[in-house]
CSV table of C-alpha atoms in Angstrom, one decimal:
chain,number,residue,atom,x,y,z
A,525,MET,CA,86.9,119.2,53.9
A,526,LYS,CA,87.3,117.6,50.5
A,527,PHE,CA,84.3,115.9,48.8
A,528,GLY,CA,85.8,113.8,46.0
A,529,THR,CA,84.2,111.6,43.4
A,530,ARG,CA,84.1,108.8,45.9
A,531,SER,CA,81.6,108.9,48.8
A,532,ARG,CA,84.3,108.9,51.5
A,533,PRO,CA,87.7,109.9,50.0
A,534,VAL,CA,90.6,108.9,52.2
A,535,ALA,CA,92.3,112.3,51.9
A,536,ALA,CA,89.1,114.0,53.1
A,537,LEU,CA,88.9,111.9,56.3
A,538,ILE,CA,92.5,112.5,57.0
A,539,ILE,CA,92.2,116.3,56.8
A,540,ILE,CA,89.0,116.3,58.8
A,541,SER,CA,90.7,114.4,61.6
A,542,ALA,CA,93.6,116.9,61.6
A,543,VAL,CA,91.2,119.8,61.6
A,544,LEU,CA,89.1,118.6,64.5
A,545,SER,CA,92.2,117.8,66.5
A,546,VAL,CA,93.4,121.4,66.0
A,547,GLY,CA,90.1,122.7,67.1
A,548,TYR,CA,88.1,125.1,64.9
A,549,LEU,CA,86.0,126.3,67.7
A,550,TRP,CA,86.2,126.1,71.4
A,551,PRO,CA,82.7,126.2,72.9
A,552,GLY,CA,82.6,126.5,76.7
A,553,GLU,CA,86.4,127.1,77.0
A,554,GLY,CA,86.3,130.9,76.7
A,555,ARG,CA,88.7,132.7,74.4
A,556,ALA,CA,92.1,131.0,74.1
A,557,ALA,CA,95.3,133.2,74.4
A,558,PRO,CA,96.3,134.8,71.0
A,559,ASP,CA,99.5,132.8,70.8
A,560,VAL,CA,97.5,129.5,71.3
A,561,GLU,CA,95.0,130.5,68.6
A,562,GLU,CA,97.8,131.4,66.2
A,563,SER,CA,99.5,128.1,66.9
A,564,ARG,CA,96.3,126.3,66.0
A,565,VAL,CA,96.2,128.0,62.6
A,566,THR,CA,99.9,127.4,62.0
A,567,LYS,CA,99.5,123.7,62.8
A,568,PHE,CA,96.5,123.4,60.5
A,569,ARG,CA,98.3,125.0,57.6
A,570,ALA,CA,101.4,122.8,58.1
A,571,GLU,CA,99.2,119.7,58.0
A,572,ARG,CA,97.4,120.9,54.9
A,573,ASP,CA,100.7,121.6,53.1
A,574,LYS,CA,102.0,118.1,54.1
A,575,GLU,CA,98.9,116.5,52.7
A,576,PHE,CA,99.4,118.3,49.4
A,577,ARG,CA,102.9,117.0,49.1
A,578,ASP,CA,101.9,113.4,49.6
A,579,PRO,CA,101.1,111.7,46.3
A,580,LYS,CA,98.6,109.4,48.1
A,581,GLU,CA,96.6,112.3,49.6
A,582,SER,CA,97.2,115.3,47.4
A,583,PRO,CA,94.3,116.7,45.3
A,584,LEU,CA,96.9,118.0,42.8
A,585,GLU,CA,97.4,116.3,39.5
A,586,VAL,CA,100.5,114.0,39.5
A,587,ALA,CA,102.3,116.2,37.0
A,588,GLU,CA,101.9,119.2,39.4
A,589,LEU,CA,103.4,117.6,42.5
A,590,PRO,CA,107.1,118.3,41.7
A,591,LEU,CA,106.2,122.0,41.3
A,592,PHE,CA,104.3,122.4,44.5
A,593,ARG,CA,105.9,124.8,46.9
A,594,GLY,CA,103.2,125.3,49.4
A,595,LEU,CA,99.7,126.9,49.5
A,596,SER,CA,99.3,130.6,49.6
A,597,TYR,CA,97.7,132.2,52.7
A,598,TYR,CA,96.9,135.6,54.1
A,599,LYS,CA,98.9,136.5,57.2
A,600,ILE,CA,97.2,135.3,60.4
A,601,ASP,CA,95.0,138.2,61.4
A,602,PRO,CA,93.2,138.3,64.8
A,603,ARG,CA,90.6,140.7,63.4
A,604,TYR,CA,89.1,137.7,61.6
A,605,ARG,CA,88.9,135.6,64.7
A,606,LEU,CA,85.4,136.5,65.8
A,607,GLN,CA,83.0,135.7,68.6
A,608,ALA,CA,79.8,134.4,67.2
A,609,ARG,CA,76.4,133.2,68.5
A,610,PHE,CA,75.3,129.7,67.4
A,611,ARG,CA,71.6,129.0,67.0
A,612,ARG,CA,70.3,125.5,66.2
A,613,THR,CA,67.7,125.3,63.5
A,614,PRO,CA,65.9,122.0,64.5
A,615,ASP,CA,63.0,122.1,62.0
A,616,GLU,CA,65.1,122.1,58.8
A,617,LYS,CA,64.7,119.3,56.3
A,618,LYS,CA,67.5,117.6,54.3
A,619,PHE,CA,68.1,119.0,50.8
A,620,ASN,CA,70.2,118.5,47.8
A,621,MET,CA,73.1,121.0,47.8
A,622,PRO,CA,74.5,121.8,44.3
A,623,THR,CA,78.1,120.9,43.7
A,624,SER,CA,80.9,121.9,41.3
A,625,SER,CA,80.3,118.8,39.1
A,626,GLY,CA,76.6,119.7,38.5
A,627,THR,CA,75.4,116.9,40.7
A,628,THR,CA,74.1,117.3,44.3
A,629,LYS,CA,74.9,116.0,47.8
A,630,VAL,CA,72.5,115.6,50.7
A,631,TYR,CA,72.8,118.1,53.5
A,632,LEU,CA,70.9,119.4,56.4
A,633,LYS,CA,71.0,123.1,57.5
A,634,TYR,CA,72.0,122.4,61.1
A,635,GLY,CA,72.2,125.9,62.5
A,636,GLU,CA,73.3,129.5,62.1
A,637,LEU,CA,76.2,131.7,63.3
A,638,THR,CA,75.6,135.4,63.9
A,639,PHE,CA,78.6,137.7,64.1
A,640,SER,CA,79.7,141.3,63.5
A,641,LEU,CA,82.4,142.3,61.1
A,642,GLU,CA,83.4,145.8,59.9
A,643,GLY,CA,80.3,147.3,61.4
A,644,HIS,CA,78.0,144.8,59.7
A,645,GLN,CA,76.1,141.9,61.2
A,646,TYR,CA,76.2,138.7,59.3
A,647,VAL,CA,74.5,135.3,59.5
A,648,LEU,CA,76.2,132.2,58.1
A,649,ALA,CA,74.4,128.9,57.8
A,650,VAL,CA,76.1,125.8,59.1
A,651,PHE,CA,75.5,122.5,57.3
A,652,GLN,CA,75.8,118.8,58.1
A,653,SER,CA,76.6,116.1,55.5
A,654,GLU,CA,74.2,113.2,55.6
A,655,ALA,CA,77.0,110.8,54.7
A,656,LEU,CA,79.3,111.9,57.4
A,657,ALA,CA,76.6,112.2,60.0
A,658,LYS,CA,76.1,108.4,59.7
A,659,THR,CA,79.7,107.7,60.8
A,660,GLU,CA,80.6,107.5,64.4
A,661,LYS,CA,83.9,109.4,64.0
A,662,TYR,CA,82.5,112.4,62.1
A,663,LYS,CA,78.9,112.5,63.3
A,664,ASN,CA,79.6,115.9,65.0
A,665,TYR,CA,81.3,117.4,61.9
A,666,LEU,CA,79.7,120.5,60.3
A,667,LEU,CA,80.6,122.6,57.3
A,668,ILE,CA,80.5,126.3,56.6
A,669,PRO,CA,80.8,127.0,52.9
A,670,PHE,CA,81.0,130.7,52.1
A,671,ARG,CA,81.9,133.3,49.5
A,672,ASP,CA,83.0,136.9,50.1
A,673,ALA,CA,84.2,140.0,48.2
A,674,THR,CA,87.6,138.4,47.6
A,675,SER,CA,86.1,135.4,45.8
A,676,GLY,CA,87.3,135.1,42.2
A,677,LYS,CA,90.0,137.7,42.8
A,678,GLU,CA,92.3,137.0,45.7
A,679,THR,CA,90.6,133.8,46.7
A,680,TYR,CA,89.1,130.8,44.9
A,681,GLY,CA,86.0,131.9,42.9
A,682,GLY,CA,84.0,128.9,44.0
A,683,GLY,CA,84.2,130.0,47.6
A,684,ARG,CA,86.0,128.6,50.7
A,685,TYR,CA,85.1,126.3,53.6
A,686,ILE,CA,85.5,126.4,57.4
A,687,ASP,CA,85.2,123.1,59.2
A,688,PHE,CA,83.1,123.2,62.4
A,689,GLU,CA,82.1,120.9,65.2
A,690,ILE,CA,78.7,120.8,66.9
A,691,PRO,CA,79.1,123.2,69.8
A,692,GLY,CA,78.1,122.6,73.4
A,693,GLY,CA,76.8,126.2,73.8
A,694,GLU,CA,75.7,129.3,72.0
A,695,GLU,CA,79.0,131.3,72.3
A,696,VAL,CA,81.7,130.1,69.9
A,697,THR,CA,84.8,131.4,68.1
A,698,LEU,CA,84.6,131.7,64.3
A,699,ASP,CA,88.1,131.9,62.9
A,700,PHE,CA,88.3,132.8,59.2
A,701,ASN,CA,92.1,132.3,59.4
A,702,LEU,CA,91.2,128.6,59.2
A,703,SER,CA,89.3,128.9,55.9
A,704,TYR,CA,90.5,126.8,53.0
A,705,ASN,CA,89.8,126.0,49.4
A,706,PRO,CA,87.8,123.0,48.4
A,707,SER,CA,89.6,120.3,46.5
A,708,CYS,CA,87.9,121.2,43.2
A,709,ALA,CA,90.0,124.4,43.3
A,710,TYR,CA,92.9,122.0,42.4
A,711,SER,CA,91.4,119.3,40.2
A,712,HIS,CA,88.3,118.5,38.3
A,713,ARG,CA,88.3,115.1,39.9
A,714,TYR,CA,86.4,116.4,42.9
A,715,ASN,CA,82.8,117.2,43.6
A,716,CYS,CA,82.5,120.2,45.9
A,717,PRO,CA,79.4,121.7,47.5
A,718,ILE,CA,78.8,125.3,46.2
A,719,PRO,CA,78.2,127.9,48.9
A,720,PRO,CA,74.5,128.8,48.9
A,721,PRO,CA,73.4,132.5,48.4
A,722,GLU,CA,72.7,132.9,52.1
A,723,ASN,CA,76.4,132.3,52.8
A,724,ARG,CA,77.7,135.1,50.6
A,725,LEU,CA,79.3,137.9,52.5
A,726,SER,CA,79.7,141.5,51.2
A,727,SER,CA,82.9,142.1,53.2
A,728,LYS,CA,86.4,141.1,52.0
A,729,ILE,CA,87.5,138.2,54.2
A,730,LYS,CA,91.3,138.7,53.8
A,731,ALA,CA,92.1,135.7,56.0
A,732,GLY,CA,92.8,132.1,55.3
A,733,GLU,CA,93.8,130.4,52.1
A,734,LYS,CA,94.2,132.4,48.9
A,735,VAL,CA,93.7,131.3,45.3
A,736,TYR,CA,96.1,128.7,44.1
A,737,ARG,CA,98.4,129.6,41.2
A,738,LYS,CA,100.8,127.1,39.7
A,739,LEU,CA,104.4,128.0,39.5
A,740,ALA,CA,104.2,128.2,35.7
A,741,GLU,CA,101.3,130.7,36.0
A,742,LYS,CA,103.3,132.7,38.6
A,743,ALA,CA,106.2,132.9,36.3
A,744,ARG,CA,104.1,134.3,33.4
A,745,ALA,CA,102.6,136.9,35.7
A,746,ILE,CA,106.1,138.4,36.6
């Protein structure tokens, strides 16, 4: 999900539509076959790369487009496709979430996901955008912004996002292979929510999108 300088950036709505059609969680369906889940991740990544190549949708600066050769991802790893328990938090109040530009955006803490990873139990807060909640098409859209032990090293320092849809039950699938960088990782033109302290994981989440390095930077690193 990309939160740009406009209230409803066209590119953001396009990628959300693609994301929700792929299916980030499958409440009530049971666990999908591994090849089906992997196909969902592959499809999402292909759609994302396609968006980045399109001058009308890409968050990249115009001068960078000819150099773009695709985003960098970890290999799809089923260890980071987890069963989680969703708990609604109905008494929360809306609040101003800090963003990368120093301004704020209005969000509601909608619920929490509890899951186990590497012997540790974690809880991630799930948020709902006030602006998107007012639209018919995206009223069920939720966001999980998070940081982990790879942030600022192998992945974007400002954290990553997982898009989510309001589940129909408590048992859901949380797939970190579908995590991605916010648009502010690619341009200062965007205004991205910063993961709150409660959504900072001590484990290394070696799944999803890696830090973006331009071709010129890659060449210097060789």
